[in-house]
mmCIF file of C-alpha atoms in Angstrom:
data_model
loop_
_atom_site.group_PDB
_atom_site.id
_atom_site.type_symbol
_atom_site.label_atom_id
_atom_site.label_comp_id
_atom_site.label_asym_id
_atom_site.label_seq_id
_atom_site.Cartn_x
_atom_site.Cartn_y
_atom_site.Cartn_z
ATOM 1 C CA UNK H 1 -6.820 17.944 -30.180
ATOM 2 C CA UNK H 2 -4.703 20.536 -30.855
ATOM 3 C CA UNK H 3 -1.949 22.942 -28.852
ATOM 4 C CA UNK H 4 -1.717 20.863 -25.931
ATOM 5 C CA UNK H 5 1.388 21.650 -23.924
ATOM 6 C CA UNK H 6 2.915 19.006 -21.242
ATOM 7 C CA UNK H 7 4.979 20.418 -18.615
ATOM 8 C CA UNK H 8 6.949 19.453 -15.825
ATOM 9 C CA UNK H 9 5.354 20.689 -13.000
ATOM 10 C CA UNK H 10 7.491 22.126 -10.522
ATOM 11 C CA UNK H 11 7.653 23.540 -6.777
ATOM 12 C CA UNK H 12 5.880 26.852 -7.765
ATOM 13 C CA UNK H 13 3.191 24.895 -8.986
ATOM 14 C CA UNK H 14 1.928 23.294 -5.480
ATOM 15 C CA UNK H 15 -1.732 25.532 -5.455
ATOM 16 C CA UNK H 16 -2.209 24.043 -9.331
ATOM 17 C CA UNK H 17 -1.366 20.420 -8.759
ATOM 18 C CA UNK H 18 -3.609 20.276 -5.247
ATOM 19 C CA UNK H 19 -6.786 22.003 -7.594
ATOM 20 C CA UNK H 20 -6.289 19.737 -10.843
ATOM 21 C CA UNK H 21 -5.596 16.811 -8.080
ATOM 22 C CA UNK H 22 -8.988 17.141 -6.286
ATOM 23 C CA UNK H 23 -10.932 18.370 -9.151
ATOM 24 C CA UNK H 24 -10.380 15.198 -11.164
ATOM 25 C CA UNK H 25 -10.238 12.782 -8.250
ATOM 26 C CA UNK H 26 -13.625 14.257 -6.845
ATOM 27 C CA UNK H 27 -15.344 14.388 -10.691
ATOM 28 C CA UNK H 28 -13.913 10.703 -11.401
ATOM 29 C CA UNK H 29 -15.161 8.711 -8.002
ATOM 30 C CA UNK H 30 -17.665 11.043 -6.463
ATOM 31 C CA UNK H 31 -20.651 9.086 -8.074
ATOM 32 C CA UNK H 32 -19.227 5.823 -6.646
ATOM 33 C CA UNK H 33 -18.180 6.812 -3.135
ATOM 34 C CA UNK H 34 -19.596 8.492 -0.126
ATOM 35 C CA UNK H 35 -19.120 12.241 0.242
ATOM 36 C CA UNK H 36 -17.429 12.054 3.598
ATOM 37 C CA UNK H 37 -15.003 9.475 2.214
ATOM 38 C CA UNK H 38 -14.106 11.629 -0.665
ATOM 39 C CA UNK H 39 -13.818 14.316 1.735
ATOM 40 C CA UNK H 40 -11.541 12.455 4.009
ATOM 41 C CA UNK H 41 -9.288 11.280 0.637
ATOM 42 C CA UNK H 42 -9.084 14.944 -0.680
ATOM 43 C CA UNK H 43 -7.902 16.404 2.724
ATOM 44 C CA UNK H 44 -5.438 13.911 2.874
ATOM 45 C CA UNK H 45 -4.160 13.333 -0.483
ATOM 46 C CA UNK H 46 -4.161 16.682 -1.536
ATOM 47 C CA UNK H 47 -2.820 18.006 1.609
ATOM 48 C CA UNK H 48 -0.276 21.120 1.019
ATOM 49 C CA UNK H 49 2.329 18.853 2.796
ATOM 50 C CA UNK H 50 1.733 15.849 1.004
ATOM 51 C CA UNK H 51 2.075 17.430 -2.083
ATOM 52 C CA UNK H 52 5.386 19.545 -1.332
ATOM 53 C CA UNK H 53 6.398 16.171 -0.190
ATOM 54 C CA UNK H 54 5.728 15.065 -4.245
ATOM 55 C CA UNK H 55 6.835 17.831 -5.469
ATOM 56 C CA UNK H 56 10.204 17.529 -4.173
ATOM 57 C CA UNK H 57 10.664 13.853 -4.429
ATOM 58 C CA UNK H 58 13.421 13.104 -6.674
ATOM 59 C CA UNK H 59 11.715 9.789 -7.526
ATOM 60 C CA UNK H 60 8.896 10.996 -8.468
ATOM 61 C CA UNK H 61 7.916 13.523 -11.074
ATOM 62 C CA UNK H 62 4.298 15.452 -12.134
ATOM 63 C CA UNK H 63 3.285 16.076 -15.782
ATOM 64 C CA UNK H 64 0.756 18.899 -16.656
ATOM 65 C CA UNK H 65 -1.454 18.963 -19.459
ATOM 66 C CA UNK H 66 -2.398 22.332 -21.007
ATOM 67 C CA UNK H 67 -4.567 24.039 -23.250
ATOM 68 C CA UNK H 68 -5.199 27.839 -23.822
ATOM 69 C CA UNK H 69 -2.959 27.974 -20.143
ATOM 70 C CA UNK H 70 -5.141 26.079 -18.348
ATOM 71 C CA UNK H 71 -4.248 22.946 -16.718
ATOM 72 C CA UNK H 72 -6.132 20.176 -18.334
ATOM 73 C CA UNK H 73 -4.870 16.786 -16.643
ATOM 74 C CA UNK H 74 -1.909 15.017 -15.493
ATOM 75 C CA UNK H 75 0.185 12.460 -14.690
ATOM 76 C CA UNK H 76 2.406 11.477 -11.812
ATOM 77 C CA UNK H 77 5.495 8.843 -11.978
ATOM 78 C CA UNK H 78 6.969 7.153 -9.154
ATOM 79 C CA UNK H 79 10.506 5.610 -9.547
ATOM 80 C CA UNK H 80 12.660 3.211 -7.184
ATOM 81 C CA UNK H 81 11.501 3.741 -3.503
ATOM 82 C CA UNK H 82 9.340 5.732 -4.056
ATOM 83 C CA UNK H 83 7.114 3.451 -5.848
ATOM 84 C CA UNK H 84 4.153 2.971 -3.529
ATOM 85 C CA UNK H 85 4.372 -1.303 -3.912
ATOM 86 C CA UNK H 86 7.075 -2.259 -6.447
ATOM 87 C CA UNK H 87 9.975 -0.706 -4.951
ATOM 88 C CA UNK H 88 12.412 -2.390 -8.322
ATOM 89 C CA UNK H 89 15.313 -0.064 -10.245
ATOM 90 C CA UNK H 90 13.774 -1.865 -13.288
ATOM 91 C CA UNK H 91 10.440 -0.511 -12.486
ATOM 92 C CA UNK H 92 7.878 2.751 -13.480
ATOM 93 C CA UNK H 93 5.075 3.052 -11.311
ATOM 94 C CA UNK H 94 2.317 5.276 -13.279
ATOM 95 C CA UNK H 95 0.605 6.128 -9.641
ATOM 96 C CA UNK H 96 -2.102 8.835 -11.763
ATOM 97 C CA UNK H 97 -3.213 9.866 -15.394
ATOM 98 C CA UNK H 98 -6.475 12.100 -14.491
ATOM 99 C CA UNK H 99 -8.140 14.794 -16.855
ATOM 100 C CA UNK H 100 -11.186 16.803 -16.333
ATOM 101 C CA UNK H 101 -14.071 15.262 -17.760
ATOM 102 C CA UNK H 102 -14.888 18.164 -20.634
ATOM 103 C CA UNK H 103 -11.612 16.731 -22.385
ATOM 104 C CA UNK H 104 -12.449 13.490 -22.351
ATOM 105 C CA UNK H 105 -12.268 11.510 -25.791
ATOM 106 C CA UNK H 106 -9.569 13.928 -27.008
ATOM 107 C CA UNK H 107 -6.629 11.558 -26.473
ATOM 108 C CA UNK H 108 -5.143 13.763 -23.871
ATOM 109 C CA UNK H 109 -4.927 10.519 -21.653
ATOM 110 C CA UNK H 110 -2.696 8.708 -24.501
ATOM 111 C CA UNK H 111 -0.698 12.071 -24.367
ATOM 112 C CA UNK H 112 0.070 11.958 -20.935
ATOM 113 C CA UNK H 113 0.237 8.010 -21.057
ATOM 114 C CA UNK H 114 2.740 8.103 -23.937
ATOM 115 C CA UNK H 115 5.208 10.724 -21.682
ATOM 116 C CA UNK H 116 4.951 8.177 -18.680
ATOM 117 C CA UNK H 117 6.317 5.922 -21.654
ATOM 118 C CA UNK H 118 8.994 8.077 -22.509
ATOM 119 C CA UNK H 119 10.289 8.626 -19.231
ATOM 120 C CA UNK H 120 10.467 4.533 -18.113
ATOM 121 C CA UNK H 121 12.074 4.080 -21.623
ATOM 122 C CA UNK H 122 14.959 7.032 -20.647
ATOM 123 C CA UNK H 123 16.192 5.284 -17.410
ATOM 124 C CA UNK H 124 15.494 1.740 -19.153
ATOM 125 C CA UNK H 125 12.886 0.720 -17.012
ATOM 126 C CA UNK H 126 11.739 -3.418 -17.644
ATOM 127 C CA UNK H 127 8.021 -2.726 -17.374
ATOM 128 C CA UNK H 128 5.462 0.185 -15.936
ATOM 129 C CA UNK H 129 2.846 -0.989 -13.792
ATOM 130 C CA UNK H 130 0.149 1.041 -12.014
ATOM 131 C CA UNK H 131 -3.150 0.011 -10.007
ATOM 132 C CA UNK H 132 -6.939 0.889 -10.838
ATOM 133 C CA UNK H 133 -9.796 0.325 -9.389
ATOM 134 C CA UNK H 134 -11.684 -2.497 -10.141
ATOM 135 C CA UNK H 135 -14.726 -0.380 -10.623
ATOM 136 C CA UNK H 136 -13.197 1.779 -13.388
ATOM 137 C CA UNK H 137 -14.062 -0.027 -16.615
ATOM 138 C CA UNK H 138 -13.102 3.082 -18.545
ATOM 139 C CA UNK H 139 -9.913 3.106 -17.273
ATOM 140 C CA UNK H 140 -9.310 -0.415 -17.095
ATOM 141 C CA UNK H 141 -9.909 -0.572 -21.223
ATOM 142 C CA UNK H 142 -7.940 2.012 -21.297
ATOM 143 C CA UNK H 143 -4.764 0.499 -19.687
ATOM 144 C CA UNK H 144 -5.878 -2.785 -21.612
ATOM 145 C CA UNK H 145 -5.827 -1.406 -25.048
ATOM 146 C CA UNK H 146 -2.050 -0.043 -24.032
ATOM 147 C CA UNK H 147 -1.249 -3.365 -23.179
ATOM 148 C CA UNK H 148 -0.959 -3.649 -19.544
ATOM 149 C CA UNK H 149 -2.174 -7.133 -18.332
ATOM 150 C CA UNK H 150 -3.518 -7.416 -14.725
ATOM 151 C CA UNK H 151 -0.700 -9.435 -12.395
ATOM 152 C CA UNK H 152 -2.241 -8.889 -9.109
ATOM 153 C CA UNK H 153 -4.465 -6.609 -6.591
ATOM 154 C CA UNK H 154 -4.041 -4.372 -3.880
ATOM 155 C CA UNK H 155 -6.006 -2.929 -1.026
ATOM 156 C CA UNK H 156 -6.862 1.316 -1.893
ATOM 157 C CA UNK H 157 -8.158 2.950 0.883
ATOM 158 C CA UNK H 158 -10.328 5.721 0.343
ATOM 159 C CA UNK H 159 -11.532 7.051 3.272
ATOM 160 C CA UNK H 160 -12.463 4.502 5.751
ATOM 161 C CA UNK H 161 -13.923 2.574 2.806
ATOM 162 C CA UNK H 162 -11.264 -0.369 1.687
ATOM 163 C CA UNK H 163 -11.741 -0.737 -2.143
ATOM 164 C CA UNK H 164 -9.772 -3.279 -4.954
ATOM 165 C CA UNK H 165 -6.852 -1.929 -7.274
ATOM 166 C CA UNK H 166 -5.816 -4.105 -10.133
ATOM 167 C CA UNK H 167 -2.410 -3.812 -10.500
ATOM 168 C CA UNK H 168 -1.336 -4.211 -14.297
ATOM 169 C CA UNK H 169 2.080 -4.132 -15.640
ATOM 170 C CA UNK H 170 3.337 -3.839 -19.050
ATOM 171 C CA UNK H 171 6.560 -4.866 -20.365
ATOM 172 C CA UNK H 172 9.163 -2.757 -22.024
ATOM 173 C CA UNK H 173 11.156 -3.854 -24.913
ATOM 174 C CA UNK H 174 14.316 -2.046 -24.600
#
């Protein structure tokens, strides 16, 4: 696909990230989950403090996708502490790649993917590792075809609903 822009989203983009952040999360697991869970996970996730928070956490950093202006997908990177279970200097944590459902198939994934790439490669990260549900085959392939390799699992909780995370890792060749 053609004229996509990434960005660095930045402060001034808090409103954008919370709408491309619940639009994606809701249209990716709301056919899986309960409404009220989803509910609770939005409200919390996407809270205007929790995302400020992000937003101004050195360690981590948020990637926008765009076409025609309009904000497409992203991407967010955690890095030392704040890595939500690997807390490791030699570590990238890819914590979310999401894009709206209409651009699915148009490699704007791999895009964003290949920038979370980019950036563990500048601070000469060892390996990136992220977790995904274990009820997101898509995703999952995905991951696998970039050649992450499951290591472990971890408890997601979404809502009051406890659900399975594969954590994968892939490992850098610097």
């Amino acid at each position: 696909m053609q004229n996509i822009q990434l960005r660095k989203a930045e402060s001034q983009d808090l409103i954008s990230l919370q709408k491309i952040g619940k639009l994606t999360f809701a249209e990716t697991f709301s056919s899986d989950n309960s409404e009220e869970n989803l509910r609770l996970y939005l409200e919390t996730a996407f809270s205007t403090e929790k995302v400020q928070g992000e937003l101004s956490d050195e360690n981590a950093e948020f990637y926008f996708a765009e076409f025609e202006n309009e904000i497409i997908g992203y991407l967010k990177v955690n890095y030392g502490d704040s890595q939500t279970e690997i807390k490791s200097e030699k570590a990238l944590e890819i914590e979310r790649i999401y894009v709206l459902r209409e651009f699915h198939g148009k490699q704007i994934g791999q895009m964003l993917y290949e920038k979370a790439i980019e950036l563990a490669k500048d601070i000469h990260a060892e390996f990136v590792w992220l977790g995904v549900w274990e009820q997101n085959p898509r995703a999952i392939r995905f991951y696998e075809k970039n050649g992450f390799r499951a290591f472990d699992k971890h408890i997601f909780r979404l809502g009051n609903d406890e659900q399975i995370d594969i954590m994968m890792k892939l490992m850098l060749k610097n």
